[in-house]
Amino acid sequence: GHIVRNWKVRWFVLLQDKLLYYKIEGGKKEPSPKGRILLDGCTITCPCLEYENRPLLIKLKTKTNTDYFLECCSREERDSWALDITGAIHAGHPVQVQELHRMKNSFKLLENISLHHIVERMCDSSTGIKLTRNLEHGNRYKETFTGSALVDWLISNSFAVSRFEAVTLASMLMEENFVKPVGTRSTEATRYSDLSEQFLDDSTALYMFAESSKKNTISKEELQFNISELSGTIVKQGFLVKQGHKRKNWKVRRFVLRADPAFLHYYDPTKEENRPVGGFSLRGCLVSALEDNGVPAGVKGNVQGNLFKIITKNDIHYYIQASSKAERAQWIEAIKPLT
């Protein structure tokens, strides 16, 4: 928000020369836009590292120097939006758009790698990455490591087989807010380099663990809990409207569906911390669509249809609204094999 600096869920529509955003009520967007961002003369920053606890940001600066910070629900969605917005900004330059597509397609997270597990290994007191004091331009930094040291460590611990793969993986750790640049050399690379060159395999580029990583590694028991539930493969994610258990009101939540282990977590998109506010194991669950004619028992408040229900093995009922019947069917189809 521009006046009250809070975060709000908005429905965005990208047109050829502008980005419109709408309020959401009851899981559906209002007919008239709440505002617009004119793309002529805009500059885009992605990833935007200005908010430490929000690694999935896009920053748009208009030619009148108004800043917009937009958060997506996944890295893939963020990169897709950034690519399409950049394409709209440079619509008259098809060569630039083709180059952006080439860069995006060449920058992939390696399969079957858990970033949480890597960070846990990095923080190990005996086998983790060595933290040292470093000096750059007269500034002294504690508990840092160099870009080349992280690349060496990832390869020696078999998380990557080449320096190119290790740089890609280190870039992911930085983008997902586990690692942050410190000092002029590494910080400038994140601001002015292409996406594939933002992490530097260099002995003069300094990095350190982000504060959020430290918080996650303070409690070994808490970290194990996070790894067991949150390190599974992401199958599907997006915004849905969920009924509360106590007040029975409806709130927009970002849902993340994971496999191995099978969990469904939901996040409050207005909160600063990127931690789920709830979730449950899908083993033994039942999921089904609810008919749109009439409100079933147990459902209250503003219901606009496209409902589905999940019943856990402990007989807890979750009522969720999708934005369309097609979206509801996609979620049910994705959840069922994991139950």
mmCIF file of C-alpha atoms in Angstrom:
data_model
loop_
_atom_site.group_PDB
_atom_site.id
_atom_site.type_symbol
_atom_site.label_atom_id
_atom_site.label_comp_id
_atom_site.label_asym_id
_atom_site.label_seq_id
_atom_site.Cartn_x
_atom_site.Cartn_y
_atom_site.Cartn_z
ATOM 1 C CA GLY A 1 0.000 0.000 0.000
ATOM 2 C CA HIS A 2 1.095 3.595 -0.663
ATOM 3 C CA ILE A 3 -0.518 5.228 2.392
ATOM 4 C CA VAL A 4 -0.668 2.428 4.953
ATOM 5 C CA ARG A 5 2.415 0.336 4.172
ATOM 6 C CA ASN A 6 0.693 -3.005 4.601
ATOM 7 C CA TRP A 7 0.334 -5.920 2.200
ATOM 8 C CA LYS A 8 -2.960 -6.702 0.529
ATOM 9 C CA VAL A 9 -4.128 -9.372 -1.860
ATOM 10 C CA ARG A 10 -5.007 -7.949 -5.265
ATOM 11 C CA TRP A 11 -6.074 -9.488 -8.571
ATOM 12 C CA PHE A 12 -3.764 -8.279 -11.361
ATOM 13 C CA VAL A 13 -4.516 -8.012 -15.065
ATOM 14 C CA LEU A 14 -1.669 -7.223 -17.471
ATOM 15 C CA LEU A 15 -2.631 -5.198 -20.550
ATOM 16 C CA GLN A 16 -0.401 -3.987 -23.364
ATOM 17 C CA ASP A 17 0.488 -0.680 -21.708
ATOM 18 C CA LYS A 18 -0.693 -0.959 -18.093
ATOM 19 C CA LEU A 19 -1.121 -3.259 -15.122
ATOM 20 C CA LEU A 20 -4.564 -3.123 -13.490
ATOM 21 C CA TYR A 21 -5.253 -4.353 -9.971
ATOM 22 C CA TYR A 22 -8.594 -5.186 -8.359
ATOM 23 C CA LYS A 23 -9.855 -5.827 -4.840
ATOM 24 C CA ILE A 24 -11.022 -9.354 -4.049
ATOM 25 C CA GLU A 25 -14.233 -9.926 -2.168
ATOM 26 C CA GLY A 26 -15.427 -13.445 -1.385
ATOM 27 C CA GLY A 27 -12.869 -14.959 -3.699
ATOM 28 C CA LYS A 28 -13.863 -12.864 -6.749
ATOM 29 C CA LYS A 29 -12.500 -9.617 -8.089
ATOM 30 C CA GLU A 30 -14.617 -6.497 -8.039
ATOM 31 C CA PRO A 31 -15.784 -5.208 -11.456
ATOM 32 C CA SER A 32 -13.832 -1.928 -11.353
ATOM 33 C CA PRO A 33 -10.048 -1.764 -10.849
ATOM 34 C CA LYS A 34 -8.704 -0.354 -7.599
ATOM 35 C CA GLY A 35 -5.757 1.198 -9.426
ATOM 36 C CA ARG A 36 -3.384 0.963 -12.363
ATOM 37 C CA ILE A 37 0.344 1.038 -13.066
ATOM 38 C CA LEU A 38 1.322 2.656 -16.356
ATOM 39 C CA LEU A 39 4.155 0.658 -17.940
ATOM 40 C CA ASP A 40 5.501 3.333 -20.286
ATOM 41 C CA GLY A 41 8.937 4.280 -18.948
ATOM 42 C CA CYS A 42 8.776 1.720 -16.102
ATOM 43 C CA THR A 43 11.838 -0.087 -14.818
ATOM 44 C CA ILE A 44 11.512 -3.548 -13.286
ATOM 45 C CA THR A 45 13.676 -5.210 -10.624
ATOM 46 C CA CYS A 46 13.417 -8.967 -10.174
ATOM 47 C CA PRO A 47 14.341 -10.439 -7.803
ATOM 48 C CA CYS A 48 13.921 -7.456 -5.486
ATOM 49 C CA LEU A 49 15.913 -7.821 -2.259
ATOM 50 C CA GLU A 50 14.649 -4.751 -0.391
ATOM 51 C CA TYR A 51 12.422 -6.805 1.942
ATOM 52 C CA GLU A 52 14.424 -9.547 3.648
ATOM 53 C CA ASN A 53 11.426 -11.719 4.543
ATOM 54 C CA ARG A 54 9.834 -11.456 1.096
ATOM 55 C CA PRO A 55 12.082 -13.137 -1.472
ATOM 56 C CA LEU A 56 9.371 -13.377 -4.151
ATOM 57 C CA LEU A 57 9.070 -9.654 -4.892
ATOM 58 C CA ILE A 58 8.928 -7.701 -8.126
ATOM 59 C CA LYS A 59 9.616 -3.975 -7.939
ATOM 60 C CA LEU A 60 8.201 -1.576 -10.527
ATOM 61 C CA LYS A 61 9.379 2.029 -10.647
ATOM 62 C CA THR A 62 7.281 4.273 -12.881
ATOM 63 C CA LYS A 63 8.715 7.173 -14.860
ATOM 64 C CA THR A 64 7.247 9.463 -12.180
ATOM 65 C CA ASN A 65 9.414 7.607 -9.596
ATOM 66 C CA THR A 66 6.547 5.819 -7.863
ATOM 67 C CA ASP A 67 7.608 2.433 -6.449
ATOM 68 C CA TYR A 68 5.330 -0.610 -6.494
ATOM 69 C CA PHE A 69 6.272 -3.794 -4.651
ATOM 70 C CA LEU A 70 4.397 -6.891 -5.844
ATOM 71 C CA GLU A 71 4.716 -10.306 -4.215
ATOM 72 C CA CYS A 72 4.005 -13.559 -6.009
ATOM 73 C CA CYS A 73 3.236 -16.930 -4.460
ATOM 74 C CA SER A 74 6.128 -18.867 -6.049
ATOM 75 C CA ARG A 75 9.425 -18.315 -7.790
ATOM 76 C CA GLU A 76 8.010 -19.702 -11.036
ATOM 77 C CA GLU A 77 5.040 -17.316 -10.911
ATOM 78 C CA ARG A 78 7.292 -14.381 -10.032
ATOM 79 C CA ASP A 79 9.620 -15.062 -12.966
ATOM 80 C CA SER A 80 6.685 -15.560 -15.327
ATOM 81 C CA TRP A 81 5.082 -12.249 -14.308
ATOM 82 C CA ALA A 82 8.428 -10.446 -14.515
ATOM 83 C CA LEU A 83 9.029 -11.839 -17.989
ATOM 84 C CA ASP A 84 5.570 -10.844 -19.251
ATOM 85 C CA ILE A 85 5.718 -7.366 -17.678
ATOM 86 C CA THR A 86 9.176 -6.809 -19.146
ATOM 87 C CA GLY A 87 7.852 -7.948 -22.508
ATOM 88 C CA ALA A 88 5.051 -5.389 -22.258
ATOM 89 C CA ILE A 89 7.508 -2.626 -21.318
ATOM 90 C CA HIS A 90 9.748 -3.527 -24.270
ATOM 91 C CA ALA A 91 6.950 -4.492 -26.660
ATOM 92 C CA GLY A 92 8.658 -2.613 -29.473
ATOM 93 C CA HIS A 93 11.892 -4.583 -29.020
ATOM 94 C CA PRO A 94 11.221 -8.263 -29.846
ATOM 95 C CA VAL A 95 14.928 -9.173 -29.748
ATOM 96 C CA GLN A 96 15.130 -8.131 -26.099
ATOM 97 C CA VAL A 97 12.066 -10.218 -25.258
ATOM 98 C CA GLN A 98 13.577 -13.276 -26.976
ATOM 99 C CA GLU A 99 16.773 -12.820 -24.967
ATOM 100 C CA LEU A 100 14.744 -12.650 -21.743
ATOM 101 C CA HIS A 101 13.031 -15.926 -22.640
ATOM 102 C CA ARG A 102 16.405 -17.540 -23.358
ATOM 103 C CA MET A 103 17.806 -16.392 -20.013
ATOM 104 C CA LYS A 104 14.758 -17.562 -18.084
ATOM 105 C CA ASN A 105 14.730 -20.998 -19.703
ATOM 106 C CA SER A 106 18.425 -21.528 -18.981
ATOM 107 C CA PHE A 107 18.043 -20.711 -15.277
ATOM 108 C CA LYS A 108 16.465 -23.745 -13.610
ATOM 109 C CA LEU A 109 16.569 -25.116 -10.095
ATOM 110 C CA LEU A 110 18.066 -28.583 -10.099
ATOM 111 C CA GLU A 111 15.471 -31.300 -9.519
ATOM 112 C CA ASN A 112 15.072 -33.192 -6.253
ATOM 113 C CA ILE A 113 17.040 -30.660 -4.196
ATOM 114 C CA SER A 114 15.676 -29.306 -0.922
ATOM 115 C CA LEU A 115 16.973 -25.829 -0.125
ATOM 116 C CA HIS A 116 16.075 -26.337 3.551
ATOM 117 C CA HIS A 117 18.287 -29.433 3.665
ATOM 118 C CA ILE A 118 21.177 -27.590 2.024
ATOM 119 C CA VAL A 119 20.935 -24.748 4.545
ATOM 120 C CA GLU A 120 20.857 -27.219 7.422
ATOM 121 C CA ARG A 121 24.061 -28.804 6.087
ATOM 122 C CA MET A 122 25.642 -25.395 5.544
ATOM 123 C CA CYS A 123 25.003 -24.470 9.188
ATOM 124 C CA ASP A 124 26.520 -27.669 10.587
ATOM 125 C CA SER A 125 29.315 -26.729 13.005
ATOM 126 C CA SER A 126 31.684 -29.450 11.778
ATOM 127 C CA THR A 127 30.906 -30.049 8.096
ATOM 128 C CA GLY A 128 29.175 -26.784 7.143
ATOM 129 C CA ILE A 129 30.586 -23.839 5.257
ATOM 130 C CA LYS A 130 33.338 -21.988 7.125
ATOM 131 C CA LEU A 131 32.358 -18.497 8.278
ATOM 132 C CA THR A 132 35.130 -15.890 8.431
ATOM 133 C CA ARG A 133 35.671 -12.189 8.942
ATOM 134 C CA ASN A 134 36.298 -10.286 5.730
ATOM 135 C CA LEU A 135 37.353 -6.764 4.879
ATOM 136 C CA GLU A 136 36.086 -4.835 1.845
ATOM 137 C CA HIS A 137 36.804 -1.163 1.139
ATOM 138 C CA GLY A 138 37.570 -0.553 4.798
ATOM 139 C CA ASN A 139 34.371 -2.216 6.014
ATOM 140 C CA ARG A 140 34.687 -5.310 8.204
ATOM 141 C CA TYR A 141 32.045 -8.052 7.920
ATOM 142 C CA LYS A 142 31.605 -10.878 10.436
ATOM 143 C CA GLU A 143 30.444 -14.429 9.709
ATOM 144 C CA THR A 144 30.678 -14.212 5.935
ATOM 145 C CA PHE A 145 31.794 -16.504 3.143
ATOM 146 C CA THR A 146 32.871 -15.767 -0.412
ATOM 147 C CA GLY A 147 30.984 -16.709 -3.541
ATOM 148 C CA SER A 148 33.727 -19.069 -4.688
ATOM 149 C CA ALA A 149 33.816 -20.707 -1.217
ATOM 150 C CA LEU A 150 30.088 -21.488 -1.425
ATOM 151 C CA VAL A 151 30.502 -22.906 -4.948
ATOM 152 C CA ASP A 152 33.387 -25.095 -3.732
ATOM 153 C CA TRP A 153 31.338 -26.278 -0.748
ATOM 154 C CA LEU A 154 28.277 -27.195 -2.867
ATOM 155 C CA ILE A 155 30.440 -29.253 -5.223
ATOM 156 C CA SER A 156 32.438 -30.979 -2.461
ATOM 157 C CA ASN A 157 29.186 -31.970 -0.718
ATOM 158 C CA SER A 158 27.730 -33.396 -3.958
ATOM 159 C CA PHE A 159 24.919 -30.862 -4.276
ATOM 160 C CA ALA A 160 26.269 -29.890 -7.715
ATOM 161 C CA VAL A 161 28.544 -31.552 -10.251
ATOM 162 C CA SER A 162 29.873 -28.426 -11.940
ATOM 163 C CA ARG A 163 30.548 -24.810 -11.074
ATOM 164 C CA PHE A 164 27.690 -23.756 -13.381
ATOM 165 C CA GLU A 165 25.226 -25.953 -11.436
ATOM 166 C CA ALA A 166 26.645 -24.707 -8.133
ATOM 167 C CA VAL A 167 26.222 -21.066 -9.182
ATOM 168 C CA THR A 168 22.633 -21.807 -10.215
ATOM 169 C CA LEU A 169 21.958 -23.430 -6.849
ATOM 170 C CA ALA A 170 23.675 -20.603 -4.928
ATOM 171 C CA SER A 171 21.530 -18.126 -6.858
ATOM 172 C CA MET A 172 18.438 -20.004 -5.710
ATOM 173 C CA LEU A 173 19.604 -19.863 -2.094
ATOM 174 C CA MET A 174 19.993 -16.116 -2.473
ATOM 175 C CA GLU A 175 16.672 -15.615 -4.238
ATOM 176 C CA GLU A 176 14.764 -17.652 -1.653
ATOM 177 C CA ASN A 177 16.300 -15.518 1.127
ATOM 178 C CA PHE A 178 18.560 -18.124 2.722
ATOM 179 C CA VAL A 179 21.713 -16.260 1.679
ATOM 180 C CA LYS A 180 22.174 -12.527 1.150
ATOM 181 C CA PRO A 181 24.924 -10.428 -0.455
ATOM 182 C CA VAL A 182 27.000 -8.100 1.719
ATOM 183 C CA GLY A 183 29.481 -5.510 0.582
ATOM 184 C CA THR A 184 29.695 -3.530 -2.621
ATOM 185 C CA ARG A 185 30.895 -6.272 -4.973
ATOM 186 C CA SER A 186 28.103 -8.801 -4.444
ATOM 187 C CA THR A 187 25.339 -6.257 -3.775
ATOM 188 C CA GLU A 188 25.926 -4.392 -7.028
ATOM 189 C CA ALA A 189 25.754 -7.671 -8.956
ATOM 190 C CA THR A 190 22.202 -8.249 -7.716
ATOM 191 C CA ARG A 191 21.156 -4.779 -8.841
ATOM 192 C CA TYR A 192 22.775 -4.435 -12.229
ATOM 193 C CA SER A 193 23.485 -7.933 -13.580
ATOM 194 C CA ASP A 194 21.317 -10.275 -15.595
ATOM 195 C CA LEU A 195 19.378 -12.949 -13.705
ATOM 196 C CA SER A 196 21.930 -15.666 -14.530
ATOM 197 C CA GLU A 197 24.864 -13.517 -13.313
ATOM 198 C CA GLN A 198 23.589 -12.194 -9.990
ATOM 199 C CA PHE A 199 25.528 -14.639 -7.828
ATOM 200 C CA LEU A 200 29.287 -14.271 -8.246
ATOM 201 C CA ASP A 201 31.655 -17.249 -8.219
ATOM 202 C CA ASP A 202 34.364 -14.923 -6.976
ATOM 203 C CA SER A 203 36.758 -14.830 -4.013
ATOM 204 C CA THR A 204 36.102 -11.094 -3.537
ATOM 205 C CA ALA A 205 32.271 -11.295 -3.463
ATOM 206 C CA LEU A 206 30.943 -11.640 0.088
ATOM 207 C CA TYR A 207 27.768 -13.366 1.281
ATOM 208 C CA MET A 208 26.233 -14.338 4.613
ATOM 209 C CA PHE A 209 23.221 -16.187 5.970
ATOM 210 C CA ALA A 210 20.063 -14.092 5.913
ATOM 211 C CA GLU A 211 18.408 -13.376 9.253
ATOM 212 C CA SER A 212 15.486 -15.606 8.324
ATOM 213 C CA SER A 213 17.909 -18.527 7.868
ATOM 214 C CA LYS A 214 19.391 -17.910 11.303
ATOM 215 C CA LYS A 215 15.936 -17.889 12.860
ATOM 216 C CA ASN A 216 15.137 -21.170 11.160
ATOM 217 C CA THR A 217 18.319 -22.789 12.474
ATOM 218 C CA ILE A 218 18.151 -21.614 16.093
ATOM 219 C CA SER A 219 16.046 -24.554 17.212
ATOM 220 C CA LYS A 220 17.136 -27.944 15.921
ATOM 221 C CA GLU A 221 13.730 -29.410 16.781
ATOM 222 C CA GLU A 222 11.953 -26.600 14.950
ATOM 223 C CA LEU A 223 14.204 -27.022 11.907
ATOM 224 C CA GLN A 224 13.508 -30.747 11.750
ATOM 225 C CA PHE A 225 9.788 -29.966 11.851
ATOM 226 C CA ASN A 226 10.180 -27.517 8.975
ATOM 227 C CA ILE A 227 12.204 -29.944 6.922
ATOM 228 C CA SER A 228 9.809 -32.830 7.457
ATOM 229 C CA GLU A 229 6.814 -30.863 6.252
ATOM 230 C CA LEU A 230 8.122 -28.068 4.074
ATOM 231 C CA SER A 231 10.893 -29.734 2.089
ATOM 232 C CA GLY A 232 8.611 -31.841 -0.085
ATOM 233 C CA THR A 233 8.262 -31.290 -3.809
ATOM 234 C CA ILE A 234 5.827 -28.465 -4.581
ATOM 235 C CA VAL A 235 3.044 -29.873 -6.752
ATOM 236 C CA LYS A 236 0.722 -26.869 -6.945
ATOM 237 C CA GLN A 237 0.260 -23.470 -5.312
ATOM 238 C CA GLY A 238 -1.973 -20.449 -5.598
ATOM 239 C CA PHE A 239 -4.507 -18.238 -3.855
ATOM 240 C CA LEU A 240 -7.777 -19.677 -2.553
ATOM 241 C CA VAL A 241 -10.386 -18.481 -0.061
ATOM 242 C CA LYS A 242 -10.647 -20.516 3.158
ATOM 243 C CA GLN A 243 -13.273 -20.526 5.890
ATOM 244 C CA GLY A 244 -11.921 -20.028 9.406
ATOM 245 C CA HIS A 245 -12.524 -22.695 12.031
ATOM 246 C CA LYS A 246 -13.541 -20.329 14.857
ATOM 247 C CA ARG A 247 -15.149 -17.219 13.390
ATOM 248 C CA LYS A 248 -16.334 -18.950 10.204
ATOM 249 C CA ASN A 249 -15.233 -15.947 8.142
ATOM 250 C CA TRP A 250 -13.607 -16.210 4.714
ATOM 251 C CA LYS A 251 -10.021 -15.124 4.118
ATOM 252 C CA VAL A 252 -7.670 -15.226 1.146
ATOM 253 C CA ARG A 253 -4.808 -17.634 1.747
ATOM 254 C CA ARG A 254 -1.864 -18.766 -0.362
ATOM 255 C CA PHE A 255 -2.005 -22.562 -0.513
ATOM 256 C CA VAL A 256 1.034 -24.730 -1.207
ATOM 257 C CA LEU A 257 0.563 -28.420 -2.026
ATOM 258 C CA ARG A 258 3.613 -30.634 -1.446
ATOM 259 C CA ALA A 259 4.383 -34.299 -2.066
ATOM 260 C CA ASP A 260 6.886 -36.611 -0.318
ATOM 261 C CA PRO A 261 5.638 -35.961 2.318
ATOM 262 C CA ALA A 262 2.129 -35.000 1.258
ATOM 263 C CA PHE A 263 1.063 -31.806 3.037
ATOM 264 C CA LEU A 264 -1.200 -28.857 2.278
ATOM 265 C CA HIS A 265 -0.060 -25.616 3.937
ATOM 266 C CA TYR A 266 -1.645 -22.188 3.801
ATOM 267 C CA TYR A 267 -0.076 -18.776 4.317
ATOM 268 C CA ASP A 268 -1.425 -15.341 5.204
ATOM 269 C CA PRO A 269 -0.291 -13.128 2.290
ATOM 270 C CA THR A 270 -0.559 -9.993 4.451
ATOM 271 C CA LYS A 271 2.043 -11.216 6.970
ATOM 272 C CA GLU A 272 5.703 -10.271 6.747
ATOM 273 C CA GLU A 273 7.090 -13.674 7.711
ATOM 274 C CA ASN A 274 7.042 -16.320 5.019
ATOM 275 C CA ARG A 275 5.779 -19.091 7.320
ATOM 276 C CA PRO A 276 2.540 -21.087 7.072
ATOM 277 C CA VAL A 277 -0.289 -20.163 9.417
ATOM 278 C CA GLY A 278 -1.695 -23.657 9.141
ATOM 279 C CA GLY A 279 -1.454 -26.957 7.351
ATOM 280 C CA PHE A 280 -2.126 -30.668 7.582
ATOM 281 C CA SER A 281 -1.020 -34.028 6.270
ATOM 282 C CA LEU A 282 -3.026 -35.302 3.326
ATOM 283 C CA ARG A 283 -2.631 -38.983 4.166
ATOM 284 C CA GLY A 284 -6.073 -40.447 4.785
ATOM 285 C CA CYS A 285 -7.888 -37.260 3.719
ATOM 286 C CA LEU A 286 -11.054 -37.083 1.650
ATOM 287 C CA VAL A 287 -11.495 -34.287 -0.910
ATOM 288 C CA SER A 288 -14.642 -33.547 -2.886
ATOM 289 C CA ALA A 289 -16.409 -30.756 -4.767
ATOM 290 C CA LEU A 290 -19.548 -29.235 -3.252
ATOM 291 C CA GLU A 291 -22.551 -28.421 -5.377
ATOM 292 C CA ASP A 292 -23.171 -24.732 -6.049
ATOM 293 C CA ASN A 293 -26.932 -24.921 -5.505
ATOM 294 C CA GLY A 294 -27.396 -24.216 -1.825
ATOM 295 C CA VAL A 295 -24.981 -23.785 1.045
ATOM 296 C CA PRO A 296 -24.006 -27.031 2.815
ATOM 297 C CA ALA A 297 -24.202 -27.395 6.579
ATOM 298 C CA GLY A 298 -21.140 -26.023 8.333
ATOM 299 C CA VAL A 299 -20.591 -23.256 5.779
ATOM 300 C CA LYS A 300 -21.434 -19.677 6.698
ATOM 301 C CA GLY A 301 -20.858 -16.181 5.380
ATOM 302 C CA ASN A 302 -20.223 -14.937 1.860
ATOM 303 C CA VAL A 303 -20.188 -17.993 -0.393
ATOM 304 C CA GLN A 304 -19.924 -17.380 -4.142
ATOM 305 C CA GLY A 305 -19.610 -20.959 -5.313
ATOM 306 C CA ASN A 306 -16.798 -23.212 -6.555
ATOM 307 C CA LEU A 307 -16.557 -24.795 -3.117
ATOM 308 C CA PHE A 308 -14.680 -27.926 -2.217
ATOM 309 C CA LYS A 309 -14.147 -29.725 1.085
ATOM 310 C CA ILE A 310 -11.215 -31.594 2.600
ATOM 311 C CA ILE A 311 -11.804 -33.915 5.569
ATOM 312 C CA THR A 312 -8.665 -34.999 7.399
ATOM 313 C CA LYS A 313 -8.189 -38.418 8.982
ATOM 314 C CA ASN A 314 -8.855 -36.667 12.327
ATOM 315 C CA ASP A 315 -12.273 -35.591 10.986
ATOM 316 C CA ILE A 316 -11.402 -31.892 10.675
ATOM 317 C CA HIS A 317 -13.396 -30.240 7.874
ATOM 318 C CA TYR A 318 -11.836 -27.558 5.662
ATOM 319 C CA TYR A 319 -14.087 -25.525 3.348
ATOM 320 C CA ILE A 320 -12.313 -23.771 0.485
ATOM 321 C CA GLN A 321 -13.481 -21.607 -2.432
ATOM 322 C CA ALA A 322 -11.717 -21.480 -5.783
ATOM 323 C CA SER A 323 -12.122 -18.647 -8.273
ATOM 324 C CA SER A 324 -13.693 -20.921 -10.925
ATOM 325 C CA LYS A 325 -14.956 -24.446 -11.456
ATOM 326 C CA ALA A 326 -11.901 -25.204 -13.581
ATOM 327 C CA GLU A 327 -9.558 -24.106 -10.807
ATOM 328 C CA ARG A 328 -11.513 -26.150 -8.258
ATOM 329 C CA ALA A 329 -11.222 -29.232 -10.473
ATOM 330 C CA GLN A 330 -7.463 -28.681 -10.862
ATOM 331 C CA TRP A 331 -6.928 -28.500 -7.106
ATOM 332 C CA ILE A 332 -9.021 -31.611 -6.446
ATOM 333 C CA GLU A 333 -7.199 -33.482 -9.198
ATOM 334 C CA ALA A 334 -3.822 -32.485 -7.713
ATOM 335 C CA ILE A 335 -4.782 -33.370 -4.116
ATOM 336 C CA LYS A 336 -6.466 -36.750 -4.668
ATOM 337 C CA PRO A 337 -3.339 -38.781 -5.632
ATOM 338 C CA LEU A 338 -1.632 -37.595 -2.424
ATOM 339 C CA THR A 339 -4.349 -38.819 -0.032
#
